[in-house]
Amino acid sequence: MRVLAVGGGAREHAIVRALARSGAEVFVCMKNSNPGIARLAKEVALVDETDVQKVVDFARAKSVELAIVGPEAPLEAGLVDGLEAAEIPTAGPTKGAARIETSKSFMRNLMKKHGVRGSVKFAKADTVRDVLTALDSFGTDLVVKPVGLTGGKGVKVFGEHLMTRQDIITYADEIISKRIGGASIVIEEKLVGEEFTVQAFCDGKRVVPMPAVQDHKRAYEGDQGPNTGGMGSYSQEDGLLPFLSRHDYDEAVSIMTDTVRALEKEEADYRGPLYGQFMLTKDGPKVIEFNARFGDPEAMNVLSLLESDFGAICEGIAAGDLSKKEVRFASKASVCKYVVPQGYGSTPLSGEEIRVDEEAIEAAGAILYYANVNEKDGRVFTTTSRSVGVVGLAGNIEEAERIAEDGVQHVTGKVFVRHDIGRKDFLDRKVARMNEIRGLSA
Ligand code: AMP
Ligand code: GLY
């Protein structure tokens, strides 16, 4: 089968690797020159991924039979609509269905209208006056979000990034005047707990869930420092997390299923991978956001564990029928650590050469995924985004962590890694904190 994959990060390297394992011939459109993807692909085009016409022309010229889109920006630009108009079945949501990610007010209003559990108190604000009204009814315990896409970096939380009532008003004014993420704001009640991710394959009706994963958004160890796209992630051998029970997981899946049904009722059938970001609170899982795609790094966890035929699953998604597709994951834990340029999170050092000893990483038993780097004449250079993801798989999180840690030692240059991700003492602290929030003794 000839398949188009769009995007040039580690998430897309994991997608292309999974497709290649299905025996697909993969054609890729990406904006950077990712050496891991280039090696697996039949052919690569370096293009702007949001240029719908260019990507559709490439797909047509290569006679692809199926497409999958990694990042959110092309979804918002209508790439899936363009591919489907060209009669290329696509395992990704249309622009209308992708509003579940691209408009935070659409997402909250959809959940409210259809009575989906797990939402939070929210208000949309278009002016500073609206923000002042929201402050009157919420108090200051809130979160300020630009309504549209900001690459995960536009959300500010009271008590963390915003310390006073005036900080809230100043940030709201900045979003509106600089048109950050679309010039409108969503104000939400602030949730307290542990965050986790559930991803699922969706065919418009059915929601087939994957193992739960926990990402780490903060740049520095101990969950300190600025928010990033995600520094690394882990999953547990039973598909749950150390602080997440089967009951909580099932509730998250049920919220995702009800959300997909709500989209169907709005005639925006959701076909594609769906990403649910939840806060486990004292009252159970609450939705922080939905993404209309795999998570990055979370895709590296689940696609490394997937034992079934990924190409066949994508065909089922695109055709709107997953009922006959096998979806099975290895009963193993996974730990993913991202190697990122020095300064990532604030002022990343781009254009720096890094050395990636692929053989040593393989010998350590780890899986290597190249992220947003550029290869030139066999040398690898950083960009302003994350550089390399390294994944360990094993019978439990501790062993998987050791493998990932062994692996990242073989990536050198002006880079850094969060070594605490997946470490036992760090996980124990999360469990204790969650028990405290739920009023349980440790
Ligand atoms: P988002 O871009 O919506 O994923 O938000 C980025 C980060 O902001 C999340 O990973 C959370 O850590 C935090 N956040 C977002 N919404 C809330 C909320 N309602 N309560 C507490 N924290 C939140
Ligand atoms: N890991 C967060 C995201 O993909 O948006």
Short mmCIF file of C-alpha atoms and ligand atoms in Angstrom, two decimals:
data_model
loop_
_atom_site.label_atom_id
_atom_site.label_comp_id
_atom_site.label_asym_id
_atom_site.label_seq_id
_atom_site.Cartn_x
_atom_site.Cartn_y
_atom_site.Cartn_z
CA MET A 1 0.00 0.00 0.00
CA ARG A 2 1.17 3.54 -0.81
CA VAL A 3 0.64 5.90 2.13
CA LEU A 4 1.19 9.65 2.60
CA ALA A 5 2.40 10.80 6.04
CA VAL A 6 2.58 14.52 6.87
CA GLY A 7 4.98 16.00 9.44
CA GLY A 8 8.66 15.82 10.36
CA GLY A 9 8.86 15.36 14.15
CA ALA A 10 9.41 12.35 16.41
CA ARG A 11 5.65 11.68 16.47
CA GLU A 12 5.77 11.36 12.69
CA HIS A 13 8.94 9.23 12.83
CA ALA A 14 6.94 6.86 15.08
CA ILE A 15 4.00 6.97 12.63
CA VAL A 16 6.23 6.25 9.63
CA ARG A 17 8.03 3.44 11.46
CA ALA A 18 4.67 1.83 12.35
CA LEU A 19 3.47 2.16 8.74
CA ALA A 20 6.74 0.69 7.42
CA ARG A 21 6.30 -2.27 9.77
CA SER A 22 2.90 -2.81 8.13
CA GLY A 23 4.72 -3.16 4.81
CA ALA A 24 3.51 0.20 3.48
CA GLU A 25 5.46 2.34 1.03
CA VAL A 26 5.51 5.71 2.73
CA PHE A 27 5.64 9.12 1.02
CA VAL A 28 6.26 12.05 3.35
CA CYS A 29 5.67 15.80 3.29
CA MET A 30 7.62 17.64 6.00
CA LYS A 31 9.14 21.07 6.55
CA ASN A 32 12.47 19.91 8.04
CA SER A 33 14.83 17.18 6.91
CA ASN A 34 14.26 14.41 9.51
CA PRO A 35 16.89 11.72 8.83
CA GLY A 36 14.97 8.91 10.56
CA ILE A 37 11.89 9.54 8.44
CA ALA A 38 13.92 10.04 5.26
CA ARG A 39 15.56 6.64 5.69
CA LEU A 40 12.24 4.79 6.07
CA ALA A 41 10.35 6.71 3.39
CA LYS A 42 10.13 5.84 -0.27
CA GLU A 43 10.20 9.54 -1.09
CA VAL A 44 10.20 12.81 0.80
CA ALA A 45 9.06 16.32 -0.20
CA LEU A 46 10.31 19.27 1.85
CA VAL A 47 7.27 21.57 1.86
CA ASP A 48 5.18 23.78 4.09
CA GLU A 49 2.87 21.20 5.68
CA THR A 50 -0.04 23.67 5.74
CA ASP A 51 0.15 24.28 1.97
CA VAL A 52 -2.87 22.10 1.17
CA GLN A 53 -2.50 22.37 -2.61
CA LYS A 54 1.18 21.36 -2.60
CA VAL A 55 0.61 18.38 -0.29
CA VAL A 56 -2.43 17.18 -2.27
CA ASP A 57 -0.50 17.54 -5.56
CA PHE A 58 2.37 15.45 -4.14
CA ALA A 59 -0.07 12.79 -2.87
CA ARG A 60 -1.77 12.64 -6.28
CA ALA A 61 1.53 12.48 -8.18
CA LYS A 62 2.60 9.52 -6.00
CA SER A 63 -0.80 7.77 -6.37
CA VAL A 64 -1.13 7.28 -2.61
CA GLU A 65 -4.06 5.16 -1.43
CA LEU A 66 -4.22 6.42 2.17
CA ALA A 67 -3.02 9.43 4.17
CA ILE A 68 -2.29 10.27 7.80
CA VAL A 69 -1.52 13.72 9.21
CA GLY A 70 0.72 14.16 12.29
CA PRO A 71 0.55 17.83 13.45
CA GLU A 72 -2.42 20.08 14.16
CA ALA A 73 -1.58 23.04 11.91
CA PRO A 74 -2.35 21.19 8.61
CA LEU A 75 -5.62 19.90 10.14
CA GLU A 76 -6.65 23.48 10.88
CA ALA A 77 -5.63 24.50 7.35
CA GLY A 78 -8.09 21.93 5.94
CA LEU A 79 -5.59 19.38 4.63
CA VAL A 80 -7.87 16.40 5.34
CA ASP A 81 -10.75 18.10 3.50
CA GLY A 82 -8.36 18.70 0.56
CA LEU A 83 -7.13 15.09 0.51
CA GLU A 84 -10.67 13.73 0.71
CA ALA A 85 -11.80 16.03 -2.10
CA ALA A 86 -9.00 14.41 -4.13
CA GLU A 87 -10.50 11.02 -3.17
CA ILE A 88 -7.60 10.03 -0.92
CA PRO A 89 -8.96 8.23 2.17
CA THR A 90 -7.44 9.89 5.24
CA ALA A 91 -7.05 8.75 8.84
CA GLY A 92 -7.47 12.22 10.31
CA PRO A 93 -10.29 14.65 11.14
CA THR A 94 -11.68 17.28 8.77
CA LYS A 95 -11.22 20.94 9.63
CA GLY A 96 -14.72 20.92 11.16
CA ALA A 97 -14.07 17.91 13.39
CA ALA A 98 -10.59 19.18 14.33
CA ARG A 99 -12.28 22.18 16.03
CA ILE A 100 -12.30 19.90 19.08
CA GLU A 101 -8.63 21.00 19.33
CA THR A 102 -8.41 24.21 17.31
CA SER A 103 -11.17 26.04 19.22
CA LYS A 104 -11.25 25.66 22.97
CA SER A 105 -14.63 27.42 23.13
CA PHE A 106 -16.09 24.99 20.54
CA MET A 107 -14.85 22.09 22.67
CA ARG A 108 -16.32 23.41 25.94
CA ASN A 109 -19.63 24.41 24.31
CA LEU A 110 -19.93 20.99 22.65
CA MET A 111 -19.45 19.20 25.97
CA LYS A 112 -21.95 21.51 27.66
CA LYS A 113 -24.61 21.27 24.94
CA HIS A 114 -24.49 17.47 24.90
CA GLY A 115 -24.12 17.02 28.65
CA VAL A 116 -20.75 15.23 28.40
CA ARG A 117 -19.31 14.58 31.87
CA GLY A 118 -15.85 15.74 32.88
CA SER A 119 -16.02 19.36 31.73
CA VAL A 120 -15.31 22.41 33.86
CA LYS A 121 -16.88 25.78 34.54
CA PHE A 122 -15.79 28.14 31.75
CA ALA A 123 -16.52 31.48 30.11
CA LYS A 124 -15.55 32.94 26.76
CA ALA A 125 -14.17 36.47 26.82
CA ASP A 126 -13.64 38.81 23.87
CA THR A 127 -12.88 41.96 25.85
CA VAL A 128 -11.19 42.88 29.12
CA ARG A 129 -14.67 43.79 30.39
CA ASP A 130 -15.76 40.14 29.81
CA VAL A 131 -12.70 39.02 31.78
CA LEU A 132 -13.67 41.28 34.69
CA THR A 133 -17.17 39.76 34.65
CA ALA A 134 -15.67 36.25 34.71
CA LEU A 135 -13.41 37.24 37.62
CA ASP A 136 -16.51 38.28 39.57
CA SER A 137 -18.08 34.84 39.19
CA PHE A 138 -14.92 32.62 39.29
CA GLY A 139 -12.76 34.40 41.81
CA THR A 140 -9.09 34.29 40.82
CA ASP A 141 -8.68 30.49 40.93
CA LEU A 142 -8.70 30.19 37.18
CA VAL A 143 -6.78 29.48 33.99
CA VAL A 144 -6.50 31.86 31.03
CA LYS A 145 -6.33 30.29 27.54
CA PRO A 146 -6.20 31.83 24.09
CA VAL A 147 -9.10 30.25 22.19
CA GLY A 148 -6.95 28.89 19.31
CA LEU A 149 -3.66 27.07 18.70
CA THR A 150 -0.51 28.27 20.46
CA GLY A 151 1.69 25.17 20.34
CA GLY A 152 0.86 24.33 23.97
CA LYS A 153 2.47 27.52 25.25
CA GLY A 154 -0.41 29.99 25.58
CA VAL A 155 -2.12 28.70 28.75
CA LYS A 156 -1.44 30.56 31.99
CA VAL A 157 -2.51 29.26 35.37
CA PHE A 158 -3.29 31.43 38.40
CA GLY A 159 -0.84 30.72 41.22
CA GLU A 160 1.82 29.48 38.76
CA HIS A 161 2.23 31.98 35.91
CA LEU A 162 -0.25 34.61 37.06
CA MET A 163 0.10 35.73 40.66
CA THR A 164 -2.38 38.58 41.02
CA ARG A 165 -5.73 39.73 39.69
CA GLN A 166 -3.83 42.41 37.76
CA ASP A 167 -1.60 39.73 36.12
CA ILE A 168 -4.77 38.03 34.82
CA ILE A 169 -6.08 41.28 33.34
CA THR A 170 -2.69 42.18 31.82
CA TYR A 171 -2.33 38.76 30.16
CA ALA A 172 -5.91 38.87 28.86
CA ASP A 173 -5.25 42.29 27.39
CA GLU A 174 -2.04 40.96 25.74
CA ILE A 175 -3.91 38.01 24.13
CA ILE A 176 -6.55 40.37 22.73
CA SER A 177 -4.21 43.14 21.55
CA LYS A 178 -1.51 40.85 20.09
CA ARG A 179 -4.11 38.40 18.75
CA ILE A 180 -2.37 35.44 20.44
CA GLY A 181 -4.15 32.26 19.31
CA GLY A 182 -7.02 34.18 17.70
CA ALA A 183 -7.71 37.19 20.02
CA SER A 184 -10.45 35.47 22.07
CA ILE A 185 -10.04 33.96 25.51
CA VAL A 186 -11.44 31.03 27.40
CA ILE A 187 -11.42 31.37 31.19
CA GLU A 188 -11.64 28.06 33.04
CA GLU A 189 -11.86 26.94 36.63
CA LYS A 190 -8.42 25.78 37.82
CA LEU A 191 -8.17 22.01 38.28
CA VAL A 192 -5.92 20.41 40.89
CA GLY A 193 -4.53 16.88 40.49
CA GLU A 194 -2.32 14.75 38.24
CA GLU A 195 -2.47 15.05 34.47
CA PHE A 196 -2.71 12.05 32.18
CA THR A 197 -3.35 11.31 28.52
CA VAL A 198 -5.59 8.77 26.84
CA GLN A 199 -5.35 8.41 23.07
CA ALA A 200 -7.85 6.47 20.96
CA PHE A 201 -8.42 5.39 17.38
CA CYS A 202 -11.82 6.72 16.25
CA ASP A 203 -13.85 5.83 13.15
CA GLY A 204 -16.63 8.39 13.58
CA LYS A 205 -18.57 6.22 16.05
CA ARG A 206 -16.23 3.79 17.77
CA VAL A 207 -13.48 4.78 20.19
CA VAL A 208 -10.73 2.18 20.54
CA PRO A 209 -8.47 3.30 23.39
CA MET A 210 -4.71 2.97 23.77
CA PRO A 211 -2.67 2.67 26.99
CA ALA A 212 -2.71 5.74 29.27
CA VAL A 213 0.43 7.89 29.20
CA GLN A 214 1.78 10.70 31.36
CA ASP A 215 3.67 13.52 29.63
CA HIS A 216 5.86 16.13 31.38
CA LYS A 217 5.26 19.65 30.09
CA ARG A 218 7.67 21.58 32.30
CA ALA A 219 11.20 22.05 30.97
CA TYR A 220 13.14 21.18 34.14
CA GLU A 221 13.34 18.32 36.63
CA GLY A 222 10.79 18.23 39.44
CA ASP A 223 8.20 19.79 37.08
CA GLN A 224 9.85 23.22 37.30
CA GLY A 225 10.33 25.91 34.67
CA PRO A 226 8.46 26.99 31.55
CA ASN A 227 5.84 24.88 29.73
CA THR A 228 7.11 23.08 26.63
CA GLY A 229 5.66 20.79 23.96
CA GLY A 230 6.52 17.91 26.35
CA MET A 231 9.85 16.62 27.69
CA GLY A 232 9.06 12.92 27.91
CA SER A 233 6.43 10.41 28.93
CA TYR A 234 5.83 6.96 30.33
CA SER A 235 3.21 4.22 30.37
CA GLN A 236 2.71 1.22 32.61
CA GLU A 237 2.58 -2.45 31.57
CA ASP A 238 -1.15 -2.77 32.37
CA GLY A 239 -2.14 0.35 30.40
CA LEU A 240 -2.85 2.33 33.60
CA LEU A 241 -0.53 4.66 35.57
CA PRO A 242 0.80 4.43 39.13
CA PHE A 243 -1.84 6.92 40.34
CA LEU A 244 -4.59 5.97 37.85
CA SER A 245 -7.09 3.17 38.58
CA ARG A 246 -8.99 1.08 36.04
CA HIS A 247 -12.14 2.94 37.11
CA ASP A 248 -10.57 6.37 36.36
CA TYR A 249 -9.24 5.13 33.00
CA ASP A 250 -12.65 3.73 32.00
CA GLU A 251 -14.27 7.03 32.95
CA ALA A 252 -11.80 8.92 30.71
CA VAL A 253 -12.55 6.57 27.79
CA SER A 254 -16.27 7.00 28.38
CA ILE A 255 -15.90 10.82 28.28
CA MET A 256 -14.02 10.50 24.96
CA THR A 257 -16.71 8.19 23.54
CA ASP A 258 -19.47 10.62 24.51
CA THR A 259 -17.50 13.49 22.94
CA VAL A 260 -17.15 11.60 19.63
CA ARG A 261 -20.91 10.86 19.71
CA ALA A 262 -21.57 14.57 20.35
CA LEU A 263 -19.45 15.44 17.28
CA GLU A 264 -21.41 12.90 15.23
CA LYS A 265 -24.66 14.63 16.28
CA GLU A 266 -23.15 17.94 15.13
CA GLU A 267 -22.40 16.29 11.76
CA ALA A 268 -18.66 16.53 12.34
CA ASP A 269 -17.83 12.79 12.38
CA TYR A 270 -14.49 12.32 14.06
CA ARG A 271 -12.22 9.97 12.16
CA GLY A 272 -8.62 9.88 13.33
CA PRO A 273 -6.51 9.46 16.42
CA LEU A 274 -8.05 11.44 19.29
CA TYR A 275 -6.04 12.68 22.25
CA GLY A 276 -7.73 13.34 25.58
CA GLN A 277 -5.73 15.35 28.14
CA PHE A 278 -7.24 14.88 31.59
CA MET A 279 -6.67 16.08 35.12
CA LEU A 280 -7.34 13.38 37.69
CA THR A 281 -9.01 15.43 40.43
CA LYS A 282 -10.57 14.47 43.76
CA ASP A 283 -13.83 14.15 41.78
CA GLY A 284 -12.34 11.94 39.06
CA PRO A 285 -11.05 12.75 35.54
CA LYS A 286 -11.80 16.20 34.05
CA VAL A 287 -10.96 17.28 30.51
CA ILE A 288 -8.12 19.78 30.15
CA GLU A 289 -8.14 19.64 26.38
CA PHE A 290 -8.63 17.45 23.34
CA ASN A 291 -6.13 17.19 20.52
CA ALA A 292 -7.19 16.06 17.05
CA ARG A 293 -4.06 13.94 16.54
CA PHE A 294 -1.54 11.79 18.39
CA GLY A 295 0.37 13.48 21.20
CA ASP A 296 4.05 14.20 20.91
CA PRO A 297 5.79 12.50 22.82
CA GLU A 298 2.85 10.19 23.66
CA ALA A 299 2.75 8.73 20.12
CA MET A 300 6.22 7.30 20.69
CA ASN A 301 4.98 5.34 23.73
CA VAL A 302 1.88 3.82 22.19
CA LEU A 303 3.15 3.22 18.65
CA SER A 304 6.27 1.49 20.04
CA LEU A 305 3.92 -0.85 21.94
CA LEU A 306 1.44 -1.45 19.11
CA GLU A 307 1.58 -5.06 17.94
CA SER A 308 -1.26 -4.91 15.42
CA ASP A 309 -1.07 -3.72 11.81
CA PHE A 310 -1.05 0.11 11.98
CA GLY A 311 -1.69 0.49 8.23
CA ALA A 312 -4.83 -1.65 8.54
CA ILE A 313 -6.03 0.41 11.54
CA CYS A 314 -5.56 3.63 9.52
CA GLU A 315 -7.55 2.10 6.66
CA GLY A 316 -10.35 1.26 9.10
CA ILE A 317 -10.34 4.82 10.48
CA ALA A 318 -10.44 6.37 7.01
CA ALA A 319 -13.24 4.02 5.90
CA GLY A 320 -15.27 4.76 9.05
CA ASP A 321 -15.21 1.16 10.25
CA LEU A 322 -12.80 -0.14 12.88
CA SER A 323 -15.08 -3.02 13.89
CA LYS A 324 -13.04 -5.70 12.14
CA LYS A 325 -9.59 -4.33 12.96
CA GLU A 326 -7.41 -5.89 15.63
CA VAL A 327 -5.89 -3.34 18.02
CA ARG A 328 -3.42 -4.93 20.44
CA PHE A 329 -0.59 -3.46 22.50
CA ALA A 330 2.33 -5.26 24.13
CA SER A 331 1.86 -5.70 27.91
CA LYS A 332 4.99 -3.69 28.59
CA ALA A 333 5.89 -0.39 30.19
CA SER A 334 7.42 2.38 28.07
CA VAL A 335 9.55 5.39 28.98
CA CYS A 336 10.31 8.14 26.46
CA LYS A 337 12.93 10.81 27.13
CA TYR A 338 13.37 13.78 24.86
CA VAL A 339 16.79 15.24 24.16
CA VAL A 340 16.27 18.97 23.53
CA PRO A 341 18.53 21.91 22.63
CA GLN A 342 20.02 23.91 25.49
CA GLY A 343 17.68 26.82 26.23
CA TYR A 344 14.58 24.89 25.07
CA GLY A 345 11.54 26.36 26.80
CA SER A 346 12.86 29.94 26.50
CA THR A 347 15.67 30.63 24.00
CA PRO A 348 16.66 27.33 22.35
CA LEU A 349 20.03 27.00 20.61
CA SER A 350 19.18 26.13 17.02
CA GLY A 351 21.59 25.20 14.24
CA GLU A 352 23.96 23.39 16.65
CA GLU A 353 25.42 20.08 15.58
CA ILE A 354 24.54 17.07 17.74
CA ARG A 355 26.01 13.56 17.59
CA VAL A 356 23.64 10.64 17.69
CA ASP A 357 25.36 7.26 18.10
CA GLU A 358 22.64 5.11 16.57
CA GLU A 359 24.49 1.84 17.04
CA ALA A 360 25.11 2.44 20.75
CA ILE A 361 21.45 3.40 21.26
CA GLU A 362 20.36 0.20 19.57
CA ALA A 363 22.86 -1.81 21.61
CA ALA A 364 21.31 -0.30 24.77
CA GLY A 365 18.01 -1.83 23.61
CA ALA A 366 16.37 1.58 23.11
CA ILE A 367 14.35 2.89 20.16
CA LEU A 368 15.47 6.15 18.58
CA TYR A 369 13.08 8.67 17.03
CA TYR A 370 14.46 11.78 15.38
CA ALA A 371 12.43 14.93 16.05
CA ASN A 372 12.76 18.47 14.67
CA VAL A 373 16.33 18.32 13.50
CA ASN A 374 17.85 18.92 10.09
CA GLU A 375 20.30 16.59 8.40
CA LYS A 376 22.93 18.09 6.11
CA ASP A 377 25.61 15.88 4.52
CA GLY A 378 25.25 13.21 7.18
CA ARG A 379 25.47 15.72 10.05
CA VAL A 380 22.52 16.47 12.35
CA PHE A 381 21.62 20.00 13.51
CA THR A 382 19.17 21.28 16.13
CA THR A 383 16.22 23.58 15.38
CA THR A 384 14.30 25.62 17.98
CA SER A 385 12.19 22.53 18.78
CA ARG A 386 12.91 19.13 20.36
CA SER A 387 15.77 17.06 18.87
CA VAL A 388 15.58 13.31 19.54
CA GLY A 389 13.22 10.98 21.44
CA VAL A 390 14.58 7.79 23.01
CA VAL A 391 12.18 5.04 24.14
CA GLY A 392 12.78 2.07 26.43
CA LEU A 393 10.28 -0.82 26.60
CA ALA A 394 10.38 -3.42 29.39
CA GLY A 395 8.30 -5.44 31.86
CA ASN A 396 7.99 -2.48 34.25
CA ILE A 397 8.56 1.29 34.34
CA GLU A 398 11.83 1.05 36.29
CA GLU A 399 13.47 -1.21 33.71
CA ALA A 400 12.09 0.80 30.80
CA GLU A 401 13.47 3.95 32.43
CA ARG A 402 16.94 2.41 32.67
CA ILE A 403 16.92 1.52 28.99
CA ALA A 404 15.80 5.01 27.93
CA GLU A 405 18.43 6.55 30.23
CA ASP A 406 21.17 4.33 28.74
CA GLY A 407 19.99 5.40 25.29
CA VAL A 408 20.07 9.19 25.86
CA GLN A 409 23.71 9.01 27.00
CA HIS A 410 24.60 8.45 23.34
CA VAL A 411 23.18 11.75 22.13
CA THR A 412 25.73 14.51 22.75
CA GLY A 413 26.10 18.21 22.01
CA LYS A 414 24.54 21.36 23.44
CA VAL A 415 21.46 19.51 24.68
CA PHE A 416 19.66 18.50 27.89
CA VAL A 417 17.31 15.79 29.15
CA ARG A 418 14.89 15.44 32.09
CA HIS A 419 16.41 12.48 33.87
CA ASP A 420 13.60 12.27 36.45
CA ILE A 421 10.93 11.08 33.99
CA GLY A 422 9.90 7.52 34.91
CA ARG A 423 12.18 7.43 38.02
CA LYS A 424 10.73 5.57 40.98
CA ASP A 425 11.14 8.33 43.59
CA PHE A 426 9.49 10.85 41.28
CA LEU A 427 6.54 8.51 40.59
CA ASP A 428 6.15 7.71 44.30
CA ARG A 429 5.81 11.44 44.99
CA LYS A 430 3.04 11.72 42.38
CA VAL A 431 1.13 8.80 43.94
CA ALA A 432 1.47 10.33 47.42
CA ARG A 433 0.29 13.73 46.17
CA MET A 434 -2.71 12.18 44.42
CA ASN A 435 -3.62 10.21 47.55
CA GLU A 436 -3.47 13.43 49.53
CA ILE A 437 -5.76 15.24 47.05
CA ARG A 438 -8.25 12.37 47.20
CA GLY A 439 -8.10 12.33 50.98
CA LEU A 440 -6.59 8.83 51.12
CA SER A 441 -3.74 7.93 53.43
CA ALA A 442 -0.61 6.79 51.63
P1 AMP B 1 -3.30 22.96 27.25
O1 AMP B 1 -2.53 23.71 26.20
O2 AMP B 1 -4.77 23.23 27.24
O3 AMP B 1 -2.92 21.50 27.31
O4 AMP B 1 -2.76 23.49 28.64
C1 AMP B 1 -1.39 23.48 28.96
C2 AMP B 1 -1.25 23.14 30.42
O5 AMP B 1 -1.93 24.09 31.23
C3 AMP B 1 -1.88 21.80 30.79
O6 AMP B 1 -1.05 20.73 30.51
C4 AMP B 1 -2.12 22.01 32.28
O7 AMP B 1 -0.92 21.80 33.00
C5 AMP B 1 -2.48 23.47 32.37
N1 AMP B 1 -3.96 23.62 32.37
C6 AMP B 1 -4.77 23.77 31.31
N2 AMP B 1 -6.07 23.88 31.69
C7 AMP B 1 -6.08 23.79 33.04
C8 AMP B 1 -7.12 23.83 34.03
N3 AMP B 1 -8.41 24.03 33.71
N4 AMP B 1 -6.74 23.71 35.33
C9 AMP B 1 -5.43 23.53 35.67
N5 AMP B 1 -4.42 23.49 34.79
C10 AMP B 1 -4.72 23.61 33.48
N1 GLY B 2 2.13 16.11 24.49
C1 GLY B 2 1.26 17.18 24.27
C2 GLY B 2 0.79 17.36 22.89
O1 GLY B 2 1.09 16.60 21.99
O2 GLY B 2 0.07 18.31 22.64
#
